[in-house]
Amino acid sequence: MKQIFITYNNIISSLGFDTISNIENVSNGVSGIKKIDDDNLLQQPFYSSLIDTVKLDVAFQNIGDITAYTRLEKMMILSLKDVISQSNIPLDAKTGFIISTTKGNVDTLDENSSFPKERAYLSELGKQIQQFLSIQNEAVIVSNACVSGVMAVSISKRMIESKLYEHVLIVSGDVVSEFILSGFQSFQALSDAPCKPFSKNRTGITIGEAAASVLVTSNENYLSKDAVQILGDASHNDANHISGPSRTGEGLVRSMKSAFKEANIETQQIDYVSLHGTATNYNDEMEAIALNRMHLEKVPVNSLKGYYGHTLGASGLLETIVGMQSLYNNCLYPSYGFDELGVSQSINIIEKTKKKELTVFLKTASGFGGSNTAVIFKKNKNK
Amino acid sequence: MDTQYYIKSYCKIKEAHVTFNNNIVFEDDAKDLKSFLKNIYKHLALKYAKFFKMDNLSKLAFLGAELLLQDDEKDTDRDIAIVLSNRASSLETDRKHQEAIQDKEKYYPSPAIFVYTLPNIAVGEISIRHQLKSENAFFVFDTFNAEFLCNYATVLLEKNKAESVLCGWVDVDGENYDGFMYLVSRKGKIKHTIKELTNLYQN
């Protein structure tokens, strides 16, 4: 089986418009979460990590009409364009295209939106991005709640394994909207303070927005210096509840087992785990249980939600890119917002930035619908 | 990819008809989609109270899975992956949630509706019903994408990520609906090819 890599990448978020500036902020302990008071989004103040609208439009007006594209399209186009420019990848039939998003342009359903309601169809979002960037292939759109971003990595690998494609471009993204905030609030899942994953005093989710893009390839001529090999991947369902995780972490454990089996490595070889860590009671507890079932409780772990909030369909890919930078820089980044362990089983949360030789990391995510994904990555030593 | 896989069985819920392996199982002149789906549920003599909490997309996918997995034992740990797709994602329920928050004077977002604003909830409902703790994914395309589904299911089987794969196209947009689901396995009579899938979907 040929080796498949994630190579060139980009993150557009409250912490910057490229991967380097994002990592600079993360390594300096800067969080993008702020208190927001905006009636158009929620009737009371809330915490979120938002992209600066002026900065977004200034960046976009160099390449296109800022009024012709939605906020999400502008983020996604800028992000993916950066990856295409960095990699010089040909946008022909051998380059597949994936979009991962939880809600796409759902904000265009609002009566006050200046865009037609048809824009809410995800295939319409796909067409806008495909046409703007002149990508030959139609987008494969992955919409699997909060695991979408990292599941897209698994799917890209399988698309290449099916021999249909040599490369796959992935762009993932979601925006903060009244639609999303009102829904999470109806679940009483929104935190009234910046989220504190795995902490004793955690009070729920902080929603954020971001776009993240990568090139996945089997061609070693397209490897970036921070490239990682995708060793194994799986996405198993809990078959337990549609809006809450399995208490035993069953789907996540099965996902990890399947990924380890395919990667053909032992759990002791994992140097770092990038967890989902939404800071809800049930999610964080479930992840601690699943890690212990896999004997990964001593491995350094973090959640990046304290920096970005939960960026929904972007989160899994964004956090994979940060994980790649951890490997490249041999540096473990702290789990922002963590104070005292608040889960029933012991896990090794990273509290301070730490330099350490890192080779293999595991990324996990879990979400509504009982979905879970686990992917294992290895540093490319031939760089 | 040398192994030949087969379409073990398939079903359609379309144009007021339910068919299984091209035989009519049920037809109905219900006035709306919700009633039609309820009538199928009754016809299949199902007893599953959660059905009535589902949105129309989940109901459609759930009923398709009932037809295809009816002969299998529910209590054994079966490795059947689920790969569903559609055009309208969960837009039908998205519109309901939007309606609930549009007017600030009548603002009433509900978790029971919001949870169905994700298309993969349909996959979750089938997983719970049949206790399938297996590989699963939901995709959105402009039209039924036989090529992608065929390749994706083949990779899952080829890499031993599943024993068989429950695949399909389940679309609900207003009163329009289109359900085509099938089981891909190592045994069967119809070859699992893009051509056969296109043919079965269209005819």
mmCIF file of C-alpha atoms in Angstrom, chain A residues 43 102-103 106 109-111 120-123 127 138 140-145 151 155 157-159 161-164 178-180 182-184 186-187 233-243 250 254 258 262 368-369 371, chain B residues 1 77 87-91 94-95 97-98 101-102 104 107 109-111 114-121 123-125 127-128 131-143 145 147-148 151-152 155-156 159 161 173:
data_model
loop_
_atom_site.group_PDB
_atom_site.id
_atom_site.type_symbol
_atom_site.label_atom_id
_atom_site.label_comp_id
_atom_site.label_asym_id
_atom_site.label_seq_id
_atom_site.Cartn_x
_atom_site.Cartn_y
_atom_site.Cartn_z
ATOM 1 C CA GLN A 43 -29.973 38.041 22.603
ATOM 2 C CA THR A 102 -21.415 21.071 9.586
ATOM 3 C CA LYS A 103 -23.827 23.797 8.514
ATOM 4 C CA VAL A 106 -27.201 27.890 6.674
ATOM 5 C CA LEU A 109 -31.953 30.898 5.383
ATOM 6 C CA ASP A 110 -32.377 33.994 7.557
ATOM 7 C CA GLU A 111 -34.885 36.424 6.049
ATOM 8 C CA ALA A 120 -27.975 27.054 1.787
ATOM 9 C CA TYR A 121 -27.702 23.888 -0.339
ATOM 10 C CA LEU A 122 -24.263 22.455 0.372
ATOM 11 C CA SER A 123 -23.739 21.549 -3.282
ATOM 12 C CA LYS A 127 -19.966 24.969 -6.802
ATOM 13 C CA GLU A 138 -17.018 18.307 -8.101
ATOM 14 C CA VAL A 140 -17.373 15.543 -2.155
ATOM 15 C CA ILE A 141 -19.135 17.197 0.781
ATOM 16 C CA VAL A 142 -18.688 15.573 4.188
ATOM 17 C CA SER A 143 -21.347 16.587 6.703
ATOM 18 C CA ASN A 144 -20.964 14.503 9.841
ATOM 19 C CA ALA A 145 -21.478 16.948 12.668
ATOM 20 C CA MET A 151 -13.234 12.459 8.997
ATOM 21 C CA ILE A 155 -12.037 9.974 3.433
ATOM 22 C CA LYS A 157 -6.980 8.779 2.146
ATOM 23 C CA ARG A 158 -9.618 6.271 1.040
ATOM 24 C CA MET A 159 -10.249 8.233 -2.174
ATOM 25 C CA GLU A 161 -6.506 4.296 -2.022
ATOM 26 C CA SER A 162 -9.358 3.688 -4.460
ATOM 27 C CA LYS A 163 -6.833 4.781 -7.127
ATOM 28 C CA LEU A 164 -9.201 7.387 -8.537
ATOM 29 C CA GLU A 178 -27.622 32.757 15.200
ATOM 30 C CA PHE A 179 -28.761 29.374 13.861
ATOM 31 C CA ILE A 180 -25.921 27.538 15.624
ATOM 32 C CA SER A 182 -29.599 29.396 19.404
ATOM 33 C CA GLY A 183 -29.484 25.634 18.887
ATOM 34 C CA PHE A 184 -26.618 24.966 21.294
ATOM 35 C CA SER A 186 -31.509 25.367 23.545
ATOM 36 C CA PHE A 187 -29.452 22.341 24.622
ATOM 37 C CA ASP A 233 -8.016 5.988 10.436
ATOM 38 C CA ALA A 234 -11.546 4.962 11.366
ATOM 39 C CA SER A 235 -14.974 6.400 12.179
ATOM 40 C CA HIS A 236 -17.269 4.228 14.303
ATOM 41 C CA ASN A 237 -20.717 4.992 15.640
ATOM 42 C CA ASP A 238 -21.712 4.685 19.316
ATOM 43 C CA ALA A 239 -25.161 3.276 18.463
ATOM 44 C CA ASN A 240 -26.248 4.749 21.773
ATOM 45 C CA HIS A 241 -27.805 8.233 21.614
ATOM 46 C CA ILE A 242 -28.276 10.891 18.905
ATOM 47 C CA SER A 243 -27.357 13.915 21.040
ATOM 48 C CA GLU A 250 -17.562 2.626 22.791
ATOM 49 C CA ARG A 254 -13.610 1.119 18.337
ATOM 50 C CA SER A 258 -9.380 0.147 14.060
ATOM 51 C CA GLU A 262 -4.390 -0.350 10.304
ATOM 52 C CA PHE A 368 -23.876 14.364 17.525
ATOM 53 C CA GLY A 369 -25.383 11.323 15.851
ATOM 54 C CA SER A 371 -20.147 9.850 15.460
ATOM 55 C CA MET B 1 -9.120 -3.813 -6.018
ATOM 56 C CA ASP B 77 -22.339 -7.669 16.852
ATOM 57 C CA ARG B 87 -28.735 16.568 -1.990
ATOM 58 C CA ALA B 88 -30.662 18.626 0.564
ATOM 59 C CA SER B 89 -28.671 17.572 3.663
ATOM 60 C CA SER B 90 -30.964 18.331 6.644
ATOM 61 C CA LEU B 91 -32.405 21.503 5.040
ATOM 62 C CA ASP B 94 -32.953 23.540 9.147
ATOM 63 C CA ARG B 95 -35.898 25.569 7.826
ATOM 64 C CA HIS B 97 -35.232 25.672 13.268
ATOM 65 C CA GLN B 98 -34.823 28.940 11.340
ATOM 66 C CA ILE B 101 -35.713 31.832 15.706
ATOM 67 C CA GLN B 102 -36.693 34.231 12.890
ATOM 68 C CA LYS B 104 -37.678 37.638 18.083
ATOM 69 C CA TYR B 107 -38.382 32.944 19.628
ATOM 70 C CA PRO B 109 -35.582 27.141 19.476
ATOM 71 C CA SER B 110 -36.070 23.520 20.517
ATOM 72 C CA PRO B 111 -33.377 20.888 21.129
ATOM 73 C CA PHE B 114 -32.117 21.312 16.487
ATOM 74 C CA VAL B 115 -30.595 17.844 16.866
ATOM 75 C CA TYR B 116 -32.065 16.876 13.470
ATOM 76 C CA THR B 117 -30.322 19.809 11.740
ATOM 77 C CA LEU B 118 -27.501 17.344 10.953
ATOM 78 C CA PRO B 119 -27.907 14.786 8.145
ATOM 79 C CA ASN B 120 -25.777 12.176 9.919
ATOM 80 C CA ILE B 121 -28.424 11.893 12.644
ATOM 81 C CA VAL B 123 -27.060 7.322 10.320
ATOM 82 C CA GLY B 124 -27.129 7.517 14.121
ATOM 83 C CA GLU B 125 -30.797 6.437 14.237
ATOM 84 C CA SER B 127 -26.995 2.558 14.160
ATOM 85 C CA ILE B 128 -29.017 2.668 17.391
ATOM 86 C CA GLN B 131 -26.829 -1.755 17.185
ATOM 87 C CA LEU B 132 -24.262 -1.104 14.462
ATOM 88 C CA LYS B 133 -21.112 0.267 16.144
ATOM 89 C CA SER B 134 -19.416 0.327 12.783
ATOM 90 C CA GLU B 135 -17.842 2.617 10.164
ATOM 91 C CA ASN B 136 -20.220 5.354 9.056
ATOM 92 C CA ALA B 137 -20.343 8.548 7.010
ATOM 93 C CA PHE B 138 -22.783 10.977 5.399
ATOM 94 C CA PHE B 139 -22.065 12.774 2.098
ATOM 95 C CA VAL B 140 -23.815 15.522 0.143
ATOM 96 C CA PHE B 141 -23.802 15.695 -3.666
ATOM 97 C CA ASP B 142 -25.786 17.561 -6.294
ATOM 98 C CA THR B 143 -27.181 14.267 -7.652
ATOM 99 C CA ASN B 145 -23.177 9.785 -7.166
ATOM 100 C CA GLU B 147 -19.160 6.420 -8.826
ATOM 101 C CA PHE B 148 -18.233 7.799 -5.410
ATOM 102 C CA ASN B 151 -15.609 3.258 -4.829
ATOM 103 C CA TYR B 152 -16.025 4.204 -1.185
ATOM 104 C CA VAL B 155 -12.435 0.545 -0.227
ATOM 105 C CA LEU B 156 -14.196 -0.164 3.096
ATOM 106 C CA LYS B 159 -9.476 -2.791 3.670
ATOM 107 C CA LYS B 161 -13.134 -1.897 7.603
ATOM 108 C CA ASP B 173 -36.746 18.519 0.433
#
